[in-house]
mmCIF file of C-alpha atoms in Angstrom:
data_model
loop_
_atom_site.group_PDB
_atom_site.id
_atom_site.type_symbol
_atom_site.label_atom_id
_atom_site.label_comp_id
_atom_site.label_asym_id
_atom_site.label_seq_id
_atom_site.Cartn_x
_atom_site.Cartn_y
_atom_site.Cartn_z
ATOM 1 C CA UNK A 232 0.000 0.000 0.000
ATOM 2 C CA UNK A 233 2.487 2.295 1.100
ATOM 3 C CA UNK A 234 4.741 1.413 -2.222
ATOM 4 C CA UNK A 235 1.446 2.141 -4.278
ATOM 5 C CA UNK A 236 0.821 5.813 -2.303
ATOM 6 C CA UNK A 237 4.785 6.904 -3.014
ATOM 7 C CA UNK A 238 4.552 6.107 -6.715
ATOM 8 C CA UNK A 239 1.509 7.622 -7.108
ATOM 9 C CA UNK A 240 2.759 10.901 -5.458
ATOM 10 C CA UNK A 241 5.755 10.759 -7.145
ATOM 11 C CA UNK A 242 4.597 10.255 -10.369
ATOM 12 C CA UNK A 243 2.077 13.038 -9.749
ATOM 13 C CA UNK A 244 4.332 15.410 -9.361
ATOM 14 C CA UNK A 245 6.677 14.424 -11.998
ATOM 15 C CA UNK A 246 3.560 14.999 -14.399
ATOM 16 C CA UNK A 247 3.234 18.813 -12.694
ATOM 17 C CA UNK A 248 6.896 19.775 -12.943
ATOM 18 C CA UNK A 249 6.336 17.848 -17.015
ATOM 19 C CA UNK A 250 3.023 20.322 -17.426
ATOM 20 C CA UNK A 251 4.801 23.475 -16.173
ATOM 21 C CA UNK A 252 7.747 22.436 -18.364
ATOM 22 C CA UNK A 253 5.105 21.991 -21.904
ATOM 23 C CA UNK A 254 3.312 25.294 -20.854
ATOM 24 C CA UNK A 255 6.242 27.141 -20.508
ATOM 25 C CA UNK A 256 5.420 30.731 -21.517
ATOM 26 C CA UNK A 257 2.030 30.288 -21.723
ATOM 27 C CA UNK A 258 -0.108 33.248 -19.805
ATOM 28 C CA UNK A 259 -3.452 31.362 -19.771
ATOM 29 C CA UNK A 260 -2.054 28.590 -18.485
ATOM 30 C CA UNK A 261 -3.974 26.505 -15.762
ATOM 31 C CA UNK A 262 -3.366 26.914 -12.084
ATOM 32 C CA UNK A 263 -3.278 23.624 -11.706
ATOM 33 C CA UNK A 264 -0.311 23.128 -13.900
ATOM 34 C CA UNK A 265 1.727 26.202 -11.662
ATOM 35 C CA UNK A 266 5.106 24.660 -10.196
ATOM 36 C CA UNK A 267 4.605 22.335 -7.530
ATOM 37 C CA UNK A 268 4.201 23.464 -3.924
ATOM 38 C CA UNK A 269 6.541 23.734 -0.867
ATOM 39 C CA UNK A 270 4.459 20.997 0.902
ATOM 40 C CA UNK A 271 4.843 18.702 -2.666
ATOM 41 C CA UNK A 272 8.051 19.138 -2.979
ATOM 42 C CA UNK A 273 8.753 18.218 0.591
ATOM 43 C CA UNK A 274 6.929 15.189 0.228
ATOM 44 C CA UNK A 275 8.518 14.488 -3.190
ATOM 45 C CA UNK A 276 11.854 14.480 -1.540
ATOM 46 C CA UNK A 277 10.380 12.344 1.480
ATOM 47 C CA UNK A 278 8.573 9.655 -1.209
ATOM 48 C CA UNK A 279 11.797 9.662 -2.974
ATOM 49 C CA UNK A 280 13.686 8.702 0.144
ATOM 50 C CA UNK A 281 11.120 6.176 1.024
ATOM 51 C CA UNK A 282 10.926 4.387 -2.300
ATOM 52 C CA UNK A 283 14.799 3.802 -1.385
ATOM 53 C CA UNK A 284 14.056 2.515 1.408
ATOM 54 C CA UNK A 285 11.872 -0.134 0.598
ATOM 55 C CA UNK A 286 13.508 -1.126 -2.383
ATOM 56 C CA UNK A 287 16.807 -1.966 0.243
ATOM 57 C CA UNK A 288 14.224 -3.730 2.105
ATOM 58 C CA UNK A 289 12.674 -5.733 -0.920
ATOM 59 C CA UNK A 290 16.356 -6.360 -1.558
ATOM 60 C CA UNK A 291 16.707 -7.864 1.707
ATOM 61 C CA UNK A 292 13.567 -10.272 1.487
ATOM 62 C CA UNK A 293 15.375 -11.667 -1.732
ATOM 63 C CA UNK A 294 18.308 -12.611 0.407
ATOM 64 C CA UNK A 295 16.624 -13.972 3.129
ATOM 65 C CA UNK A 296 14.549 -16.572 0.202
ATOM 66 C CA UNK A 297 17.933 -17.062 -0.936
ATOM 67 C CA UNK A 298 19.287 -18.699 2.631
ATOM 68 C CA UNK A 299 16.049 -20.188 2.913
ATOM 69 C CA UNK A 300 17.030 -22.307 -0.594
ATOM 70 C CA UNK A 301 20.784 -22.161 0.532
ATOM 71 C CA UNK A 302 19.849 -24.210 3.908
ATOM 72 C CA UNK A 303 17.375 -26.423 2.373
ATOM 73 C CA UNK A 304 20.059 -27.866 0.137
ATOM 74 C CA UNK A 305 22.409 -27.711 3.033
ATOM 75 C CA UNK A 306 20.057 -31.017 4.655
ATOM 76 C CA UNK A 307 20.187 -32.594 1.790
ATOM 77 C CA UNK A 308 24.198 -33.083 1.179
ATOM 78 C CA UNK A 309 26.686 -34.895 3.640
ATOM 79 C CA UNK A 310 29.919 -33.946 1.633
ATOM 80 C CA UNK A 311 31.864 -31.691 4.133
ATOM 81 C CA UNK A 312 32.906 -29.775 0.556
ATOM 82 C CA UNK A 313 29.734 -29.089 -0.454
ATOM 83 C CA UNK A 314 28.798 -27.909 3.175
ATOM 84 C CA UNK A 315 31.402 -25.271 3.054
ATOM 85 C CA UNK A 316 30.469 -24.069 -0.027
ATOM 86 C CA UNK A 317 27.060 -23.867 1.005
ATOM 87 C CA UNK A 318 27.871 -22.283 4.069
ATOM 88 C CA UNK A 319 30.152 -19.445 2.228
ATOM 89 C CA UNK A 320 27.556 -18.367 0.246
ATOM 90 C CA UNK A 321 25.077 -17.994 3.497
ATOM 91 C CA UNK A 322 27.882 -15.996 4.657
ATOM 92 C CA UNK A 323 27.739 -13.677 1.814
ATOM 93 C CA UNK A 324 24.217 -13.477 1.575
ATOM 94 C CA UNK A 325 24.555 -12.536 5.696
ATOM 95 C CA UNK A 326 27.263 -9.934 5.360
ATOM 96 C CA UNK A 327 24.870 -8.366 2.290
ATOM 97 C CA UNK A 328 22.291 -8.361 4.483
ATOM 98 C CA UNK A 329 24.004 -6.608 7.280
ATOM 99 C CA UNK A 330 25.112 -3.856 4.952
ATOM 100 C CA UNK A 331 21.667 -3.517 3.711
ATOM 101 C CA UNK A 332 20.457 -3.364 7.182
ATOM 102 C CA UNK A 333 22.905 -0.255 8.231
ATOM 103 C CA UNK A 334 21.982 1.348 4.975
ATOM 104 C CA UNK A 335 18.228 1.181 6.029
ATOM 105 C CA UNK A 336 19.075 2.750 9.542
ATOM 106 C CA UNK A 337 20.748 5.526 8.650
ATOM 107 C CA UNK A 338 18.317 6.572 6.269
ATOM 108 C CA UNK A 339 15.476 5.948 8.709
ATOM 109 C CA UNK A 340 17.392 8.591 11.594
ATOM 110 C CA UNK A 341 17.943 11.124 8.474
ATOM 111 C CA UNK A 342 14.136 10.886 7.740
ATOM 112 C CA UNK A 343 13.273 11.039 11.315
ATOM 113 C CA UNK A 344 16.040 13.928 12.043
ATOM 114 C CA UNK A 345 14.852 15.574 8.933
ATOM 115 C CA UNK A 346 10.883 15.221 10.162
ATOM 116 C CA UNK A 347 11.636 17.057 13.482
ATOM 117 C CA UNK A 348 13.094 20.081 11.662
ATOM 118 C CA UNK A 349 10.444 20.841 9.191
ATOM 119 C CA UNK A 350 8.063 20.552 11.551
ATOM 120 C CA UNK A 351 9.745 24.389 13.138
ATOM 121 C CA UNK A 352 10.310 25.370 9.340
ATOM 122 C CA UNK A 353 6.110 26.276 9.213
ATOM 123 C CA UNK A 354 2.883 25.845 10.087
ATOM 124 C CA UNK A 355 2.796 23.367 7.047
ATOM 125 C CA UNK A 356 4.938 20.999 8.336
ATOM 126 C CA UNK A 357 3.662 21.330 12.127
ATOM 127 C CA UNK A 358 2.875 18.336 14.141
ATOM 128 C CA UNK A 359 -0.343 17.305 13.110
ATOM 129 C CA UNK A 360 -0.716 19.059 9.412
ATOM 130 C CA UNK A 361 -1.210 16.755 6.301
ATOM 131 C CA UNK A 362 2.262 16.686 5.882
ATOM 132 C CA UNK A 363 3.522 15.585 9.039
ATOM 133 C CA UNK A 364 0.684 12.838 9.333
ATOM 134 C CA UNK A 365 1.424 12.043 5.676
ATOM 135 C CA UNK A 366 4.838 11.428 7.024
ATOM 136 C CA UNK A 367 4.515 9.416 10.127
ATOM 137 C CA UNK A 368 1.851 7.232 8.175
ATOM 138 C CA UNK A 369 4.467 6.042 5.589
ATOM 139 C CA UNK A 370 6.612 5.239 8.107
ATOM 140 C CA UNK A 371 4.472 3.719 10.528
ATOM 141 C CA UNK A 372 3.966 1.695 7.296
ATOM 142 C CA UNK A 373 7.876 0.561 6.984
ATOM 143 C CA UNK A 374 7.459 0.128 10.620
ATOM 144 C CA UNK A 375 5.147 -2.977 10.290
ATOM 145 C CA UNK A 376 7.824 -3.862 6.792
ATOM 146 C CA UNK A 377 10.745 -4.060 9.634
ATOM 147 C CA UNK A 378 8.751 -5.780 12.096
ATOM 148 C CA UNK A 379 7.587 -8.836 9.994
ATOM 149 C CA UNK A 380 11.300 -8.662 8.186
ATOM 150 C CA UNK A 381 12.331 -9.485 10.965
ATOM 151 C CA UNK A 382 10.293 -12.071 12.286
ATOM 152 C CA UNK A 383 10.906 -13.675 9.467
ATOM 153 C CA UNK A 384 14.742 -14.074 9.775
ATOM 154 C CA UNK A 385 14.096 -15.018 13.764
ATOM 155 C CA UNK A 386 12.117 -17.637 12.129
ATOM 156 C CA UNK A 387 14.469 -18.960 9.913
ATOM 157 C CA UNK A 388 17.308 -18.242 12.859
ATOM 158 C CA UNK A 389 15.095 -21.456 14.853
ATOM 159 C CA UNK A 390 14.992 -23.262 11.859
ATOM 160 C CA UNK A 391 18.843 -23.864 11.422
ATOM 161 C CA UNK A 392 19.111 -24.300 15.273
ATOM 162 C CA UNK A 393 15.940 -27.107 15.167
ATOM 163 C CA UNK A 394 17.307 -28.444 12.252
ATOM 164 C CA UNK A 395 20.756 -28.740 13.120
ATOM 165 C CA UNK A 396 20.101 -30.134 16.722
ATOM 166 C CA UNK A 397 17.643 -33.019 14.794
ATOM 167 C CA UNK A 398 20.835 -34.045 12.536
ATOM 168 C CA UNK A 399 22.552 -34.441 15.748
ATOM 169 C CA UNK A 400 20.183 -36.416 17.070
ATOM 170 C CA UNK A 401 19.976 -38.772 14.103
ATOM 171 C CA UNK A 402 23.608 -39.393 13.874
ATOM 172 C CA UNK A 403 24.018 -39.822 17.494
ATOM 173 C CA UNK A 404 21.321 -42.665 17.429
ATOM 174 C CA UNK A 405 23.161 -44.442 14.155
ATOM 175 C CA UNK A 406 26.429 -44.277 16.377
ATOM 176 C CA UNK A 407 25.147 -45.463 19.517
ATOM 177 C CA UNK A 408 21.541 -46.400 19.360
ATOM 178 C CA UNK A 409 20.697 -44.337 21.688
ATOM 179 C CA UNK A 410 18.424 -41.343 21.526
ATOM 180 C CA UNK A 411 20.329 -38.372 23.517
ATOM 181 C CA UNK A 412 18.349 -36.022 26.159
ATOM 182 C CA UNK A 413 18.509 -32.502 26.015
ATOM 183 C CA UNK A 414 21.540 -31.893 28.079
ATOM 184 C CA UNK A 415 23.613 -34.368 25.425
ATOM 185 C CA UNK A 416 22.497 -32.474 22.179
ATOM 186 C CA UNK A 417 23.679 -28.973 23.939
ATOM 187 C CA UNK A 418 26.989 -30.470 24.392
ATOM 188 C CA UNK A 419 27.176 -31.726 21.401
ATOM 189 C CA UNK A 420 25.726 -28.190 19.578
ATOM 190 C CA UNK A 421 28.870 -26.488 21.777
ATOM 191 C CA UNK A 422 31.444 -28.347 21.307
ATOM 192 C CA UNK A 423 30.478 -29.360 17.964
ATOM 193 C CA UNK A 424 28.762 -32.306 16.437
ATOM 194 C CA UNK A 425 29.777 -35.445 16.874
ATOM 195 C CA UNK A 426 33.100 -35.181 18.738
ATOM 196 C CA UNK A 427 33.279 -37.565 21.223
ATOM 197 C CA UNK A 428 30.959 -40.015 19.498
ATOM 198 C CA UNK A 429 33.538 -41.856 18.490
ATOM 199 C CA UNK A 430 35.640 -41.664 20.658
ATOM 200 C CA UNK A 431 36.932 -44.822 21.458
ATOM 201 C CA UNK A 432 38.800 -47.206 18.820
ATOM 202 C CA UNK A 433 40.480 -46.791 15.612
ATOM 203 C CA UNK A 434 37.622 -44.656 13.288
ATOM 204 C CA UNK A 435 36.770 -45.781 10.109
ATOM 205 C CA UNK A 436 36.917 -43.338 7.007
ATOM 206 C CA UNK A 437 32.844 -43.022 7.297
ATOM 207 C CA UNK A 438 33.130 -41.868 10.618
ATOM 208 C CA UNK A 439 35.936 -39.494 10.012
ATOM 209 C CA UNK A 440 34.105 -38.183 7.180
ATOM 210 C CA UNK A 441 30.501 -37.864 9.766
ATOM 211 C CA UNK A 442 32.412 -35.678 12.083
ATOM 212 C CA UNK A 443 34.182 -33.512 9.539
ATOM 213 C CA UNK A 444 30.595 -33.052 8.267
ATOM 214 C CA UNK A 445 29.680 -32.608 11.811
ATOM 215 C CA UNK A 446 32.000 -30.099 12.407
ATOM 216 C CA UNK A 447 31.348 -28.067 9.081
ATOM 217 C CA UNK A 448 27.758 -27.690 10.414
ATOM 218 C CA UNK A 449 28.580 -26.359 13.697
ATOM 219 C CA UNK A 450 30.933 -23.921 12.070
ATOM 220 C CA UNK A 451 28.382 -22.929 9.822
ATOM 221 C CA UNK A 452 25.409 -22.602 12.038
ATOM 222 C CA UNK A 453 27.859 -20.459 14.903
ATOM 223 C CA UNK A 454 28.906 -17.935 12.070
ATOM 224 C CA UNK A 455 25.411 -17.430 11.082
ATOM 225 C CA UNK A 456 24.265 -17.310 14.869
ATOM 226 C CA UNK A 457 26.788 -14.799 15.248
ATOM 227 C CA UNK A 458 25.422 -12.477 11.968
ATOM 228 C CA UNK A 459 21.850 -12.844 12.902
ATOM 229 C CA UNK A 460 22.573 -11.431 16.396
ATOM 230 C CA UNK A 461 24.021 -8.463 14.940
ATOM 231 C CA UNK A 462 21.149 -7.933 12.508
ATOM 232 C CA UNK A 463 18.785 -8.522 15.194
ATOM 233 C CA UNK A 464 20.588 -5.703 17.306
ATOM 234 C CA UNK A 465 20.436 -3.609 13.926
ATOM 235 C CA UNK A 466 16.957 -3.999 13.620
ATOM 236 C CA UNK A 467 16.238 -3.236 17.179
ATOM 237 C CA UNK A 468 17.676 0.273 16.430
ATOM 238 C CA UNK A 469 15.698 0.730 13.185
ATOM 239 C CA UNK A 470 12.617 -0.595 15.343
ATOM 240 C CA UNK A 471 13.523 2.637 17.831
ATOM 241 C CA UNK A 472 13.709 5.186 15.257
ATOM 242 C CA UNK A 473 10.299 4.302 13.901
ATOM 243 C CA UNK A 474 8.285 3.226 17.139
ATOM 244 C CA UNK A 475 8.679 6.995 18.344
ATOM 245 C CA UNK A 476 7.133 8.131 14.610
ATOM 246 C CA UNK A 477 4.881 5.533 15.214
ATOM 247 C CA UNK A 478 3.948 6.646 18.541
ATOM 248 C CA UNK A 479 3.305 9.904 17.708
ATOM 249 C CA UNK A 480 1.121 8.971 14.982
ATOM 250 C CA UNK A 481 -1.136 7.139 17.398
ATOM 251 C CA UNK A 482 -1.617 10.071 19.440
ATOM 252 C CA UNK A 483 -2.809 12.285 17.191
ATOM 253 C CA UNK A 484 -5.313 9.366 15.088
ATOM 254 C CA UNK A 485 -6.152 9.123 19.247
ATOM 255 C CA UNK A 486 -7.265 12.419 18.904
ATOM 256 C CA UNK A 487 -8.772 12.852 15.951
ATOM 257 C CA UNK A 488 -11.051 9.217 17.332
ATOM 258 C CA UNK A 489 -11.807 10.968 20.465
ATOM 259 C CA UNK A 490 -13.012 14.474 18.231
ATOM 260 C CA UNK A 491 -14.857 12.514 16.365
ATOM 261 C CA UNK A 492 -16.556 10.695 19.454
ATOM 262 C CA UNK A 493 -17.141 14.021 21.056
ATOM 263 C CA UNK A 494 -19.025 15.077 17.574
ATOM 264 C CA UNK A 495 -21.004 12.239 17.651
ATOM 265 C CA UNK A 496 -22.384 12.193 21.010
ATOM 266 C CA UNK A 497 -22.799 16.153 20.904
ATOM 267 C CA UNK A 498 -25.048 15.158 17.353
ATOM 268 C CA UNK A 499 -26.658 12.385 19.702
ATOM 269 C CA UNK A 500 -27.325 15.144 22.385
ATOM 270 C CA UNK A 501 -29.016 17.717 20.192
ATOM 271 C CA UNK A 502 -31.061 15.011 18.810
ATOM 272 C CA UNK A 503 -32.645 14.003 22.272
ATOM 273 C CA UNK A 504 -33.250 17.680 22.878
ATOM 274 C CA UNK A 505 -34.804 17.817 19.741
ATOM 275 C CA UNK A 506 -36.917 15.399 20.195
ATOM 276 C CA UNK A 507 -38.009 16.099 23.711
ATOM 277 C CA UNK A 508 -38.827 19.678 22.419
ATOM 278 C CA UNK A 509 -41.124 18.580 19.581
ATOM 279 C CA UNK A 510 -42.858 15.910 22.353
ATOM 280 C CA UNK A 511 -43.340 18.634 24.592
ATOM 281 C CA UNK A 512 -44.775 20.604 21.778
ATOM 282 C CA UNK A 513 -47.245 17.969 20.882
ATOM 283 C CA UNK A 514 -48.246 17.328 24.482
ATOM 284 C CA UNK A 515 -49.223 21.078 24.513
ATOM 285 C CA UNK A 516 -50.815 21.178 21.487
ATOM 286 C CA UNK A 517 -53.372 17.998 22.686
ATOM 287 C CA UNK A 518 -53.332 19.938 26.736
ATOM 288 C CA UNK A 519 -54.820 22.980 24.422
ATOM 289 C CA UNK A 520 -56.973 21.231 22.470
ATOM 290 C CA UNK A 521 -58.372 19.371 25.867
ATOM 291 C CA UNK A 522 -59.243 22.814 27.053
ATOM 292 C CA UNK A 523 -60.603 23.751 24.390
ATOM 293 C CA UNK A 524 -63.466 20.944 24.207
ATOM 294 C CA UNK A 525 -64.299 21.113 27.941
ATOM 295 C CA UNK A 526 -64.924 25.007 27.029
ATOM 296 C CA UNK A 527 -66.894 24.442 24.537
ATOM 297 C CA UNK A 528 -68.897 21.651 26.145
ATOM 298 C CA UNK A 529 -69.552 24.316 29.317
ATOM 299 C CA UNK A 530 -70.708 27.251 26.631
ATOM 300 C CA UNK A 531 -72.946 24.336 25.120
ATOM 301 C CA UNK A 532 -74.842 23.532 28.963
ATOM 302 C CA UNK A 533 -74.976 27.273 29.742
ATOM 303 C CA UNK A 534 -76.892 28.173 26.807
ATOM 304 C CA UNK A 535 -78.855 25.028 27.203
ATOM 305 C CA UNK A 536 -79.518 25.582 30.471
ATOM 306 C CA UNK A 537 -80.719 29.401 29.845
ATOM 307 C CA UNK A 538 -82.640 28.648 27.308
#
């Protein structure tokens, strides 16, 4: 929705600045094709911005379907090669990712840093004017982006963990036939795979080649333990930046609700007063009309009764 709104604005005012451009010289030329205003161009620059944004974020989402492939191939190979390969290229993907992610939170504290000074540049841009609502809208929009980003990495963060701790599991069983607790599969996950397994007698070349495999996981799932905390921590900061925006717009839709409660019962007021007017009308109208009859009725006996 948000992507929709920013290319519509933007393309609206690229089609004012293109009118002003054709009608250049012009003297009857329509108002509506004068230069674009202060507000516009504010929240040209501001659309612009966020149309960055998002495509860095859209960016992102391809890289996180691209470790989601990358680890689904990674359970289906035992070659300790192939592993590492595997593994390298999560480890791009990650350190892509993390660049993307600082990219996306410096932008965010120039829009927000940029936000809090127009609002003193005019009444325009104060808190609570079209533009400023405009504004924390949009964002409160990326907001929501950021938040399900990154519940979707956490997601495929306990994935790898549940996945690698179940290969564990299986290949401690085919060594021992045993099925370890808990407490034996976090030993294992530390000190890595399958070491200490085998650790007794001369090991055959299929057991070398289980814990070298063993051992390539571990390494692989701590170095992408250790890049997912750090994008967690980045998006924690982005989350920051935006909650406050986010906040802010709360209050003042808060606001406008509560207005528009206050309208409504003050409509609901003046229609009970309303209507209790035009009953008490009525009931003086048939009181009247009461009085009237038993008048009549009296004139009626008097003139009876004389006559």
């Amino acid at each position: 929705m948000n992507n929709l709104m920013t290319k519509s604005f933007l393309d609206y005012v690229e089609l004012k600045k293109q009118a002003l451009k054709d009608n250049a010289g012009n003297p009857f030329q329509d108002i509506e094709k004068a230069s674009p205003t202060g507000t516009e161009e504010d929240l040209f620059l501001f659309f612009q911005e966020v149309a960055s944004i998002t495509s860095e974020m859209d960016n992102m989402s391809n890289l996180l379907f691209d470790l989601r492939q990358l680890h689904q191939e990674s359970k289906s190979t035992h070659s300790p090669k192939i592993l590492r390969g595997i593994a390298d290229r999560m480890t791009s993907d990650m350190l892509s990712v993390l660049q993307k992610a600082d990219y996306l939170k410096s932008r965010l504290r120039v829009l927000d840093s940029s936000g809090e000074a127009k609002r003193n540049v005019s009444p325009a841009f104060a808190h609570g004017s079209l533009v400023d609502r405009t504004r924390s809208s949009v964002i409160g929009g990326v907001r929501t982006k950021l938040r399900e980003m990154m519940s979707e990495f956490q997601e495929l963060r306990e994935l790898i963990l549940l996945d690698h701790r179940e290969g564990l599991r299986r290949r401690y069983f085919a060594a021992t036939g045993v099925l370890p607790n808990d407490e034996v599969l976090d030993r294992m996950v530390s000190v890595g795979g399958s070491r200490g397994i085998f650790s007794s007698g001369k090991k055959g070349e299929l057991e070398v080649e289980a814990e070298a495999e063993a051992e390539e996981r571990r390494r692989a799932v701590g170095d992408f333990q250790r890049s997912l905390n750090r994008l967690h921590r980045i998006f924690l900061d982005m989350a920051l930046v935006v909650e406050a925006q986010g906040e802010e717009m709360n209050e003042i839709e808060s606001n406008v609700a509560n207005a528009k409660s206050f309208i409504v019962g003050g409509t609901a007021s003046l229609s009970d007063v309303s209507a209790r007017r035009k009953k008490g009308r009525t009931g003086r109208f048939c009181l009247c009309a009461v009085g009237l009859a038993v008048a009549m009725i009296i004139v009626f006996l008097v003139l009876g009764f004389v006559g």
